[in-house]
Coordinates of C-alpha atoms in Angstrom, one line a residue:
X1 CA 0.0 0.0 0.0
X2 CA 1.5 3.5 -0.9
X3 CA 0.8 5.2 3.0
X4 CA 3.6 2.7 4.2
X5 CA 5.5 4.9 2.4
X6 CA 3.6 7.9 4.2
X7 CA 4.0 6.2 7.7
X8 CA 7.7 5.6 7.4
X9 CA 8.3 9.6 7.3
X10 CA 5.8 10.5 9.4
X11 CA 6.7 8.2 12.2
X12 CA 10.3 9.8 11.7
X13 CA 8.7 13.1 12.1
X14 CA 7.0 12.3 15.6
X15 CA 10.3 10.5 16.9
X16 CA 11.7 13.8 16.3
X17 CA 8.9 15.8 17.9
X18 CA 9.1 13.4 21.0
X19 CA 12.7 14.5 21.3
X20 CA 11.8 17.8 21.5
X21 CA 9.5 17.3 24.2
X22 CA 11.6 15.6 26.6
X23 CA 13.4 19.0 26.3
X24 CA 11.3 20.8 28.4
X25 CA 10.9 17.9 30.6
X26 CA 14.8 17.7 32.0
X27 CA 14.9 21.6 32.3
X28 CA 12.1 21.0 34.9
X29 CA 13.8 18.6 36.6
X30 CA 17.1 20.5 36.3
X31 CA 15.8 24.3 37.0
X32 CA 12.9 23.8 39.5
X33 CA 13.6 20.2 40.9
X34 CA 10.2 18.6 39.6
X35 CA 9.8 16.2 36.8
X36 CA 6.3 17.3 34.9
X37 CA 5.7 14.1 33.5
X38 CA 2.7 15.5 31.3
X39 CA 6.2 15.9 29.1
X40 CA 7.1 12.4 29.5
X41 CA 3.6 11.1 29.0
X42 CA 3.2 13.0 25.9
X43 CA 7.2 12.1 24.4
X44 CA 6.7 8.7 24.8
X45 CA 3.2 8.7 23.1
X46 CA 4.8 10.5 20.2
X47 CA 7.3 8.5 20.2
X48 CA 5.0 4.8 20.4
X49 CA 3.1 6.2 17.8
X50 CA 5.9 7.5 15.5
X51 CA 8.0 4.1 16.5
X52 CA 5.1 1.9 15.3
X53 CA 4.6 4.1 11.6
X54 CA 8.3 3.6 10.8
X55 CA 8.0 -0.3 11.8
X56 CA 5.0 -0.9 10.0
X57 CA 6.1 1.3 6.7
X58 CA 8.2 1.1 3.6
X59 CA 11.3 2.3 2.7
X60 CA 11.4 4.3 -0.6
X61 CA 13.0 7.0 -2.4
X62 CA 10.4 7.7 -4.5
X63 CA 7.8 10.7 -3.7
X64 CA 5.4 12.5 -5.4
X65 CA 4.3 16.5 -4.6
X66 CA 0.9 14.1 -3.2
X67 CA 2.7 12.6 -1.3
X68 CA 4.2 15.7 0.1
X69 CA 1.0 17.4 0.9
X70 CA 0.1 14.0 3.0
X71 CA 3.5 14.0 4.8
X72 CA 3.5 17.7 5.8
X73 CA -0.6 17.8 6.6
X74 CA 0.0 14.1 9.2
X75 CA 3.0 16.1 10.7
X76 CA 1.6 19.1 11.2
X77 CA -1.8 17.5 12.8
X78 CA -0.1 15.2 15.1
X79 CA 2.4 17.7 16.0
X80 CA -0.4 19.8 17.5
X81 CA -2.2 17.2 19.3
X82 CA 1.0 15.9 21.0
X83 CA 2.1 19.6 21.5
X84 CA -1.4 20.6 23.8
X85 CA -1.1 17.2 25.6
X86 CA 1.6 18.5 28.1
X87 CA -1.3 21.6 28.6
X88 CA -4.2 19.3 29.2
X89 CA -2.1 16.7 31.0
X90 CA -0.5 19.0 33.6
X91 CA -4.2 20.6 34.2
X92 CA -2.6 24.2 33.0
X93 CA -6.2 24.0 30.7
X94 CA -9.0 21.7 32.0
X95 CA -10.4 21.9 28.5
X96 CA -9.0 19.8 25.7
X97 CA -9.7 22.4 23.0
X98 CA -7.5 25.3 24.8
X99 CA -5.1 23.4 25.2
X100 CA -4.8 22.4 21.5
X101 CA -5.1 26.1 20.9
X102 CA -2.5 27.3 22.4
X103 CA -0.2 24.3 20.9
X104 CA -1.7 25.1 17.4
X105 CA -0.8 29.0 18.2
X106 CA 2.9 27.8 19.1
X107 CA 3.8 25.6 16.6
X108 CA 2.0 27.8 13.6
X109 CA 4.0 30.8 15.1
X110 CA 0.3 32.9 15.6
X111 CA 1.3 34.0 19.1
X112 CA -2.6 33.9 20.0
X113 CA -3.0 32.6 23.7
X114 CA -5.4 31.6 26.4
X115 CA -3.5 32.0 29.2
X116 CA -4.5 35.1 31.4
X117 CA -1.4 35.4 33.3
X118 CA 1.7 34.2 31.9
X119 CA 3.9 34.6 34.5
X120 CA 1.7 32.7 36.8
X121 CA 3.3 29.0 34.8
X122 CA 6.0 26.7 35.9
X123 CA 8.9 27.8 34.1
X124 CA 8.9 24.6 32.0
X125 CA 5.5 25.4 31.0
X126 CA 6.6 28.7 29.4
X127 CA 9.9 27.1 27.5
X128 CA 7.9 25.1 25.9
X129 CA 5.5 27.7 24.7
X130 CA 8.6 29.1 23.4
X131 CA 10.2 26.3 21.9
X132 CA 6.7 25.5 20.2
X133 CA 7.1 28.4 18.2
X134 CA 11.2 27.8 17.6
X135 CA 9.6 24.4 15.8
X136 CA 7.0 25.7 13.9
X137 CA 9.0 28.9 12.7
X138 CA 11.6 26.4 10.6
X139 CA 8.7 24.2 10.4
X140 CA 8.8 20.3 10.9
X141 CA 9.7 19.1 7.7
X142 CA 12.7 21.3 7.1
X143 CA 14.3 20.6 10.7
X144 CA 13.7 16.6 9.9
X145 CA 15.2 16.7 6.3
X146 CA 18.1 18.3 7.5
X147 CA 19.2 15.3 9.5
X148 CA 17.7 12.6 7.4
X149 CA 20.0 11.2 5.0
X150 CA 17.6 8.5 3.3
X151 CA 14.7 9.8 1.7
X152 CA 16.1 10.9 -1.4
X153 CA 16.1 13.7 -3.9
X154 CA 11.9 13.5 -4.0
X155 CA 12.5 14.3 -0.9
X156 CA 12.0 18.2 -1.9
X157 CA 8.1 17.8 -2.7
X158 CA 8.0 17.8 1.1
X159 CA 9.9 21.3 1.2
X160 CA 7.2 22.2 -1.3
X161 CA 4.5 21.1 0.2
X162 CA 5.2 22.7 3.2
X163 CA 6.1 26.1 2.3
X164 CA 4.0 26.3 -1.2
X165 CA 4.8 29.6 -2.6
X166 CA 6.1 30.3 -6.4
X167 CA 10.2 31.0 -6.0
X168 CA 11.6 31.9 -9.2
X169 CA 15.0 30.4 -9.9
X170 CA 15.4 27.7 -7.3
X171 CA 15.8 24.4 -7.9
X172 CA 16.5 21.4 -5.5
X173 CA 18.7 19.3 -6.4
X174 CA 20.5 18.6 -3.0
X175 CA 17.3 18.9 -0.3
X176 CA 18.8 17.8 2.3
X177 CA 22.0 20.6 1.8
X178 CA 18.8 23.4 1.7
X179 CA 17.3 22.2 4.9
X180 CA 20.7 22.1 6.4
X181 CA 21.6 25.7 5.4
X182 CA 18.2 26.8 6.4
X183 CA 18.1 25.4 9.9
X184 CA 22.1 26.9 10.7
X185 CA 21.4 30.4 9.1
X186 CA 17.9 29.9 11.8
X187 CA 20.2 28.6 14.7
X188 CA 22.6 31.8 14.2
X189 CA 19.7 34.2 13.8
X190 CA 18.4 32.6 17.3
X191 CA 22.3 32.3 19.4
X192 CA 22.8 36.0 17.7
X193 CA 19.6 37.2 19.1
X194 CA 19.4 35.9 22.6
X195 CA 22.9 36.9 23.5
X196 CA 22.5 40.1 22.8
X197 CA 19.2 40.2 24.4
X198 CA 21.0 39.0 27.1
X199 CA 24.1 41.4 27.3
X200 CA 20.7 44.4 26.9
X201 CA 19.9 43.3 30.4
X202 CA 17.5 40.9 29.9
X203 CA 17.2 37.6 32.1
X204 CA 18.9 34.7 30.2
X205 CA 15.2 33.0 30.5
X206 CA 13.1 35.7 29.3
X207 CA 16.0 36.2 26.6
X208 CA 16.0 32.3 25.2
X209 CA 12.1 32.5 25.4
X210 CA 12.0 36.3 23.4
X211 CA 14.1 35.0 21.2
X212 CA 12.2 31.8 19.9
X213 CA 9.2 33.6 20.1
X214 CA 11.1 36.6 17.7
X215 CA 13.1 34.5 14.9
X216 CA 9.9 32.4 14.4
X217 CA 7.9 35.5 14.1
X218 CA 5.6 33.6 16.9
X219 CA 4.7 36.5 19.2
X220 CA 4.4 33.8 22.7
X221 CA 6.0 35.8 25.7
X222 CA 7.7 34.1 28.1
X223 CA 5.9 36.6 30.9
X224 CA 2.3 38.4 31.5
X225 CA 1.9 41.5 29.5
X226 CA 4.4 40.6 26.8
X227 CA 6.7 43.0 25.2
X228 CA 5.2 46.1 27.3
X229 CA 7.8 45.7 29.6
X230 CA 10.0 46.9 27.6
X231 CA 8.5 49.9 25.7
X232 CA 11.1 51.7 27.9
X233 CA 13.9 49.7 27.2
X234 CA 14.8 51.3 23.3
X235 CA 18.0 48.7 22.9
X236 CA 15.8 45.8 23.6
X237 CA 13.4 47.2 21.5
X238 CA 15.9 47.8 18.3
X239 CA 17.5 44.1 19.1
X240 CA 13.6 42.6 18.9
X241 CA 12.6 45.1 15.7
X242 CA 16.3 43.9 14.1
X243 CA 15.8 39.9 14.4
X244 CA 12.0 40.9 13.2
X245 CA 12.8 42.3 10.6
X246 CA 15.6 39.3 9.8
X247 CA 12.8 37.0 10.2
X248 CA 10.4 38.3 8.0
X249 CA 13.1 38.1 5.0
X250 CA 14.0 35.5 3.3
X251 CA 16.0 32.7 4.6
X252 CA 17.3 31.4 1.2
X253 CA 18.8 35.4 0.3
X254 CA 20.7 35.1 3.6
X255 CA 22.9 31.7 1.9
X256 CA 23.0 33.9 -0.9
X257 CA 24.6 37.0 1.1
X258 CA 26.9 34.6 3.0
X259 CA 28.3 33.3 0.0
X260 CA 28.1 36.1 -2.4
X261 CA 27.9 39.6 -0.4
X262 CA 25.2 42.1 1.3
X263 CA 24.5 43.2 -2.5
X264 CA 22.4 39.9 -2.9
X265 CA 19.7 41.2 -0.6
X266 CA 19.4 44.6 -2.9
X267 CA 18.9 42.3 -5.9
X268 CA 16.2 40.3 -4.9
X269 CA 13.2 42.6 -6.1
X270 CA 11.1 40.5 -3.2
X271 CA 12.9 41.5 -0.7
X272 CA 13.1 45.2 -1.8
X273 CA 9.6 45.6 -2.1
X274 CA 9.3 44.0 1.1
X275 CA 11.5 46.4 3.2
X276 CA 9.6 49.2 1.1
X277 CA 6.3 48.3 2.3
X278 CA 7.7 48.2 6.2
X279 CA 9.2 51.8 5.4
X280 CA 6.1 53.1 3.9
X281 CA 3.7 51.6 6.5
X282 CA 5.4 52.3 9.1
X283 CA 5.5 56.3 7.9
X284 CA 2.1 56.4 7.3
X285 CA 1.4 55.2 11.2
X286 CA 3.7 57.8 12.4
X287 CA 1.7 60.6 10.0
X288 CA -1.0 59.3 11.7
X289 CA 0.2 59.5 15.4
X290 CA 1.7 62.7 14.6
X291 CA -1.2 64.4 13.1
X292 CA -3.3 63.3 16.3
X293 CA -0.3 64.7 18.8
X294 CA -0.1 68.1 16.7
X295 CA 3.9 67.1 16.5
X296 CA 6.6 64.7 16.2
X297 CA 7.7 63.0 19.3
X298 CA 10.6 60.4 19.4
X299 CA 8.0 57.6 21.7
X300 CA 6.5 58.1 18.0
X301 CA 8.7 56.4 16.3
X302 CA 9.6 54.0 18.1
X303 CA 6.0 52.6 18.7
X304 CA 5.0 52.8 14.9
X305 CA 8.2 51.3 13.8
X306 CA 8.0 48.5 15.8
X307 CA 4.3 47.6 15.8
X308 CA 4.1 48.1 12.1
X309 CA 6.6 45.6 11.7
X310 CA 5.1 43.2 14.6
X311 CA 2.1 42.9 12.8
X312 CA 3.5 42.6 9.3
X313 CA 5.9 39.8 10.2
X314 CA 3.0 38.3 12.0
X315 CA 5.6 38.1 15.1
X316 CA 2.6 39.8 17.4
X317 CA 4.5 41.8 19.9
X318 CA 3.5 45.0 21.1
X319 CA 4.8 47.8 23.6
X320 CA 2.2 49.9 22.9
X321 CA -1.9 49.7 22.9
X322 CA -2.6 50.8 19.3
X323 CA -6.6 50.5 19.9
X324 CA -5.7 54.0 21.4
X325 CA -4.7 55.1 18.0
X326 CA -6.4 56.8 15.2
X327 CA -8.2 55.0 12.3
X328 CA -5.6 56.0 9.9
X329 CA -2.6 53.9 12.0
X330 CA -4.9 50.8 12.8
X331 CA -6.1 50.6 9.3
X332 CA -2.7 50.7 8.0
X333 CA -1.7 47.9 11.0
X334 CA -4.7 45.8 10.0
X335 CA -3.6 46.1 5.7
X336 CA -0.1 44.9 6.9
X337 CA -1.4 41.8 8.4
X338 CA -2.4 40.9 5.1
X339 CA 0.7 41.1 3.4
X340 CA 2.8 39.5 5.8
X341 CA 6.8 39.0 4.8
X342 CA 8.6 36.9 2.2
X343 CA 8.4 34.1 0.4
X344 CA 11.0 31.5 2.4
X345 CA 10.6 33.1 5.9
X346 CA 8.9 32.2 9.1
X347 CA 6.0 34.8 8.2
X348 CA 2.1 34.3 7.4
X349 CA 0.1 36.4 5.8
X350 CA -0.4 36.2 1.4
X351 CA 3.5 37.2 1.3
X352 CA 5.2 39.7 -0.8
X353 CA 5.9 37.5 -3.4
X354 CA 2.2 37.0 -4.6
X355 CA 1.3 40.4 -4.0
X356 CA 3.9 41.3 -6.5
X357 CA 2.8 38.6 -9.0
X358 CA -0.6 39.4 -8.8
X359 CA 0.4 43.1 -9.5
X360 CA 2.4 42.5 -12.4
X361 CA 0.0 39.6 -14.0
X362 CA -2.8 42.5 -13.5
X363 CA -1.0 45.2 -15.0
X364 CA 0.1 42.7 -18.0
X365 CA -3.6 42.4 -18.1
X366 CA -4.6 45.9 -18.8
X367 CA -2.2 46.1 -21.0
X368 CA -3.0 42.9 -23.4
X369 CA -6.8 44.6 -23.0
X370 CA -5.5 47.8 -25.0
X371 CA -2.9 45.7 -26.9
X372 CA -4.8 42.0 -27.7
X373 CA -1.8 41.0 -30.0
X374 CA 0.8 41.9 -27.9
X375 CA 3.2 39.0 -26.2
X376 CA 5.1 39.5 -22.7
X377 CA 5.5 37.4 -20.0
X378 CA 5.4 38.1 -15.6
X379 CA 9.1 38.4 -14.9
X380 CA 10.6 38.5 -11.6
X381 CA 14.4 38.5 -11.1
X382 CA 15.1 38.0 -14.5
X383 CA 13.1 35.0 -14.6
X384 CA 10.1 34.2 -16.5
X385 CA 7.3 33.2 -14.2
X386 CA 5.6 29.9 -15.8
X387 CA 1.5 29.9 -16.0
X388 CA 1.0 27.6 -13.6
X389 CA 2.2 29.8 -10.9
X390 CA 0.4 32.6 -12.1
X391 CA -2.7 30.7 -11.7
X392 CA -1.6 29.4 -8.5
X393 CA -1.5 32.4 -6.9
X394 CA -4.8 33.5 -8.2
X395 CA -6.1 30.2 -6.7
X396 CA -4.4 31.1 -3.3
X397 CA -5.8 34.9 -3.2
X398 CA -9.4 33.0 -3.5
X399 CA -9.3 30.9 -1.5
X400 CA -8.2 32.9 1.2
X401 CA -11.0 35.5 0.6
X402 CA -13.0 32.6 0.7
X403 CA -11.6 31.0 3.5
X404 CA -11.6 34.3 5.5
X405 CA -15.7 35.0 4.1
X406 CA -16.4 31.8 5.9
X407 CA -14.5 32.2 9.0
X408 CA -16.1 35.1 9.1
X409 CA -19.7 34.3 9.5
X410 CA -19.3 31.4 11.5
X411 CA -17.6 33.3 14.2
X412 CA -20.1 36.2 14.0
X413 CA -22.7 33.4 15.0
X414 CA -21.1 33.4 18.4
X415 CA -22.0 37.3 19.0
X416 CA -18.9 38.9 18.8
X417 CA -19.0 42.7 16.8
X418 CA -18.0 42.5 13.8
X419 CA -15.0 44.7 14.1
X420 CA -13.3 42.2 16.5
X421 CA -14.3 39.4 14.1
X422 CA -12.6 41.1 11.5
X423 CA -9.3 41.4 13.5
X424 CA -9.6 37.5 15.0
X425 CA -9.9 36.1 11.9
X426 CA -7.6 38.1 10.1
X427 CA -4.7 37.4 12.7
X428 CA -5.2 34.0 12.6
X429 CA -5.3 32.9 8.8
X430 CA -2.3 35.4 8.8
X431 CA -0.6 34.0 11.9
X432 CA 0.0 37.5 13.3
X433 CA -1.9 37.0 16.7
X434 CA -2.7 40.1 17.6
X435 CA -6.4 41.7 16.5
X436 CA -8.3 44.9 17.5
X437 CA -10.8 46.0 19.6
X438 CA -11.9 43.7 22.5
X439 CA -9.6 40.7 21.3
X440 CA -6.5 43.7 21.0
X441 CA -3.3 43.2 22.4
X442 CA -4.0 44.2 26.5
X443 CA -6.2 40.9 26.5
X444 CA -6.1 37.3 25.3
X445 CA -8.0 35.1 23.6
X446 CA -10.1 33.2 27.0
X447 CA -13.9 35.1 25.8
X448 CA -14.1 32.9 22.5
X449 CA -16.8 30.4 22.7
X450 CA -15.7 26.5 21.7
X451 CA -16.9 27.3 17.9
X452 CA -15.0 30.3 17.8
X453 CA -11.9 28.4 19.2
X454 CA -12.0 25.7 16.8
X455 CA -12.4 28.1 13.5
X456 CA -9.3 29.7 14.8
X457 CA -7.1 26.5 15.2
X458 CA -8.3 25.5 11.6
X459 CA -7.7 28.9 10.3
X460 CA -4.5 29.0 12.1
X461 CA -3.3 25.4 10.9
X462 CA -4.6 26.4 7.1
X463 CA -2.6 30.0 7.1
X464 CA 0.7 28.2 8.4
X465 CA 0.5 25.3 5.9
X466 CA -0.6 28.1 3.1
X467 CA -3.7 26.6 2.1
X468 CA -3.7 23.9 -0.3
X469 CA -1.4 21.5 1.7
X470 CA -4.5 20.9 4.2
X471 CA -7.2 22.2 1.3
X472 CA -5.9 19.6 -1.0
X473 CA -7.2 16.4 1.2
X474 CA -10.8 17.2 1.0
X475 CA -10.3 16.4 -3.2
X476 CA -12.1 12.9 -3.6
X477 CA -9.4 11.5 -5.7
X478 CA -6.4 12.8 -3.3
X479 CA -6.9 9.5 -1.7
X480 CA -7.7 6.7 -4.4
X481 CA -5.0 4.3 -4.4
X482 CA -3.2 5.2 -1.0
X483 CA -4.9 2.7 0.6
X484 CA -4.8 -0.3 -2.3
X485 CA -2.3 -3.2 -2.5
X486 CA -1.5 -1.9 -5.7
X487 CA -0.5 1.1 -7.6
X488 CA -3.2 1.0 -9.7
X489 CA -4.9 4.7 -9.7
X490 CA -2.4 6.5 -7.7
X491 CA -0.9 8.4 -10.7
X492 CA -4.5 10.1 -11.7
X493 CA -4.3 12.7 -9.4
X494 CA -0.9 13.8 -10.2
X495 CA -2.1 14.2 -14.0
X496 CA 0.1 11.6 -15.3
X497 CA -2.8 9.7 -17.3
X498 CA -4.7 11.2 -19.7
X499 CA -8.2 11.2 -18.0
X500 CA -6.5 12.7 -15.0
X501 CA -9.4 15.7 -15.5
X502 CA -12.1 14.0 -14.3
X503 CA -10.9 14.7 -11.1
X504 CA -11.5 18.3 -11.0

């Protein structure tokens, strides 16, 4: 059957993840003297369960981009319900479903919580908040296939699958070298960002726990009140907007700079255009703030700089309460939500990248409607962008308005005003965290009612995994020949038969 394929990687995944989980369990025993077993309990379930995949699957080397999307989706899935069992173990939530929130808010790097007073947690309880969102900021599959050594060059349709955005002039030859590169330029980003965190005065605990939350754009605080406890601490500020900034870029143009110079970031129009829409955001906010004072003050720029990017990088911290602001600045907090950072970074949101394809296939639009005749092609970095991804990225920008249409009205059902269901759903498909009015970013999350609560985790899961990795499983024919003793039918749905059409 082809999922004994499927179980091998996945069990390999939740070995890995049960690892991880013993982490927090041994700084508990080491830091406060007590052994939280809830930790142990929930490794060694992840760790049965994973065991028992791998022994019962197949060895291949052979994957399809189906077979990515099935891989990644599993991972993800059962990396959040063995995430929240520590939570619900422990008793830190009585109720299953907030605990599986707050895992699903870690691991997608949202930064959403339903814990009233942070501070109040074991210590252990808040590292693994934080190391929740250090996982999910690489993501899963790219911190397994950077140690795997057997799963060959298919291997990359898991990379894809995970991260599905159009990147013009990258191929994958060596997967196993990109994850590699990825996860050391991520552990420099985080040993960079801590220490220096650390040398700004702030406790080595707090500083690990910032800093997990910070290069994973996640947004979880390691204490009650988050980042206002520093709106008066400006080098701790400019060390959190740096490393925000860093995150919301994209990994890949950081090998590119270490091997070929600074000047690499310049050239990579995405990235440009990203640090252009920070700068102009983040000027319009201070007009705004500005306009309202009757004059410049230098609290001003700090607080728009560094919320404009919070909110665009989806990293959700905040030293300031912007609901005080006026419409101008929130509307121009609540538009960067949507765009989020690059393609390749540990952002949400619809990305840079397909904001500028969808710009530049709509302008080649207008054009061809005054010029039918006329041939040209959607370049970006000198590369010609092939029509698939074009139409990709329409699909994407649908089905997020869609997804976001729905989510919508289902949440509205529960009574909230629609203003705050705006700003809740928004910061969830986006993975940003933080939303407006009621739901802003003095209070958390604990007023949602269970519907409410479960939109959000499937909105969160759907925004980290960029759609169609989850969307793609509810297709009938995703699943025909999976669970067969032969291969017959399995290559339909990746188009390789003629009839393959049928399907849609």
């Amino acid at each position: 059957m082809r999922i004994q394929n499927i179980m091998r990687v996945v069990g390999q995944v939740l070995i890995t993840l049960a690892l991880f989980i013993l982490v927090p369990f041994f700084f508990g025993i080491l830091d406060e003297g007590i052994g939280y077993y809830s930790f142990l309990v929930a490794s060694a379930l992840s760790g049965v369960l994973g065991g028992v995949l791998y022994y019962y699957g197949t060895d291949t080397d052979s994957y399809s981009l189906r077979d990515g999307f099935l891989v990644v989706s599993s991972s993800w899935l059962f990396a959040a319900i063995f995430s929240a069992l520590p939570f619900y173990f422990s008793g830190v939530f009585t109720s299953f479903v907030d605990a599986l929130f707050e895992a699903v808010s870690g691991i997608t790097t949202t930064g959403a919580t339903m814990i009233d007073d942070v501070s109040s947690l074991p210590r252990t309880f808040i590292l693994w908040r934080g190391l929740t969102n250090w996982i999910g900021g690489m993501g899963m599959i790219v911190l397994v296939l950077a140690f795997l050594r057997n799963l060959g060059a298919d291997a990359a349709h898991f990379f894809e699958a995970e991260a599905s955005v159009p990147r013009p002039g990258i191929v994958l030859p060596r997967i196993r070298s990109i994850a590699g590169n990825l996860l050391r330029t991520y552990m420099v980003f985080t040993i960079v960002c801590s220490s220096l965190l650390w040398l700004a005065g702030v406790d080595y605990f707090k500083a690990i726990n910032l800093t997990f939350a910070t290069v994973a754009t996640g947004g979880l605080a390691p204490m009650t009140g988050g980042t206002f406890a520093y709106a008066d601490a400006p080098i701790v500020c400019i060390i959190l907007l740096v490393f925000m900034v860093l995150a919301g870029g994209n990994f890949a143009v950081y090998q590119s700079v270490w091997q070929k110079g600074i000047q690499e970031i310049w050239r990579d129009f995405e990235y440009r255009m990203y640090l252009m829409t920070l700068c102009i955001g983040s000027v319009l906010v201070l007009v705004a703030l500005s306009w309202e004072a009757g004059g410049l003050d230098i609290s001003h720029i700090q607080n728009s700089l560094f919320t404009l990017v919070s909110m665009q990088t989806g990293t959700g911290f905040a030293i300031v309460d912007y609901n005080q602001w006026p419409s101008l600045a929130q509307m121009v907090l609540f538009m960067g939500t949507f765009f989020g950072g690059c393609s390749g970074s540990t952002t949400g949101g619809i990305k840079i990248i397909r904001i500028i394809i969808l710009a530049k296939s709509s302008i080649l639009h207008l054009r061809k409607a005054i010029h039918p005749d006329m041939v040209q092609m959607v370049r970006l970095n000198g590369h010609v962008l092939p029509t698939k991804w074009l139409h990709m990225t329409q699909q994407f920008f649908f089905f997020y308005l869609l997804i976001f249409g729905i989510s919508s009205v289902l949440i509205s059902t529960t009574g909230l005003p629609i203003g705050d269901v705006l700003g809740l759903v928004t910061g969830t498909l986006g993975n940003v965290g933080l939303a407006f009015g009621s739901l802003g970013p003095t209070e958390t999350l604990t007023i949602l009612s269970p519907l409410a609560k479960v939109v959000c985790i499937i909105n969160m899961l759907l925004g980290r995994l960029e759609l169609f990795t989850l969307l793609v499983l509810l297709h009938p024919g995703f699943w025909r020949g999976y669970f067969a003793k032969t291969g017959k039918g399995y290559g339909r749905f990746d188009g390789h038969r003629k009839n393959a059409s049928r399907l849609v």
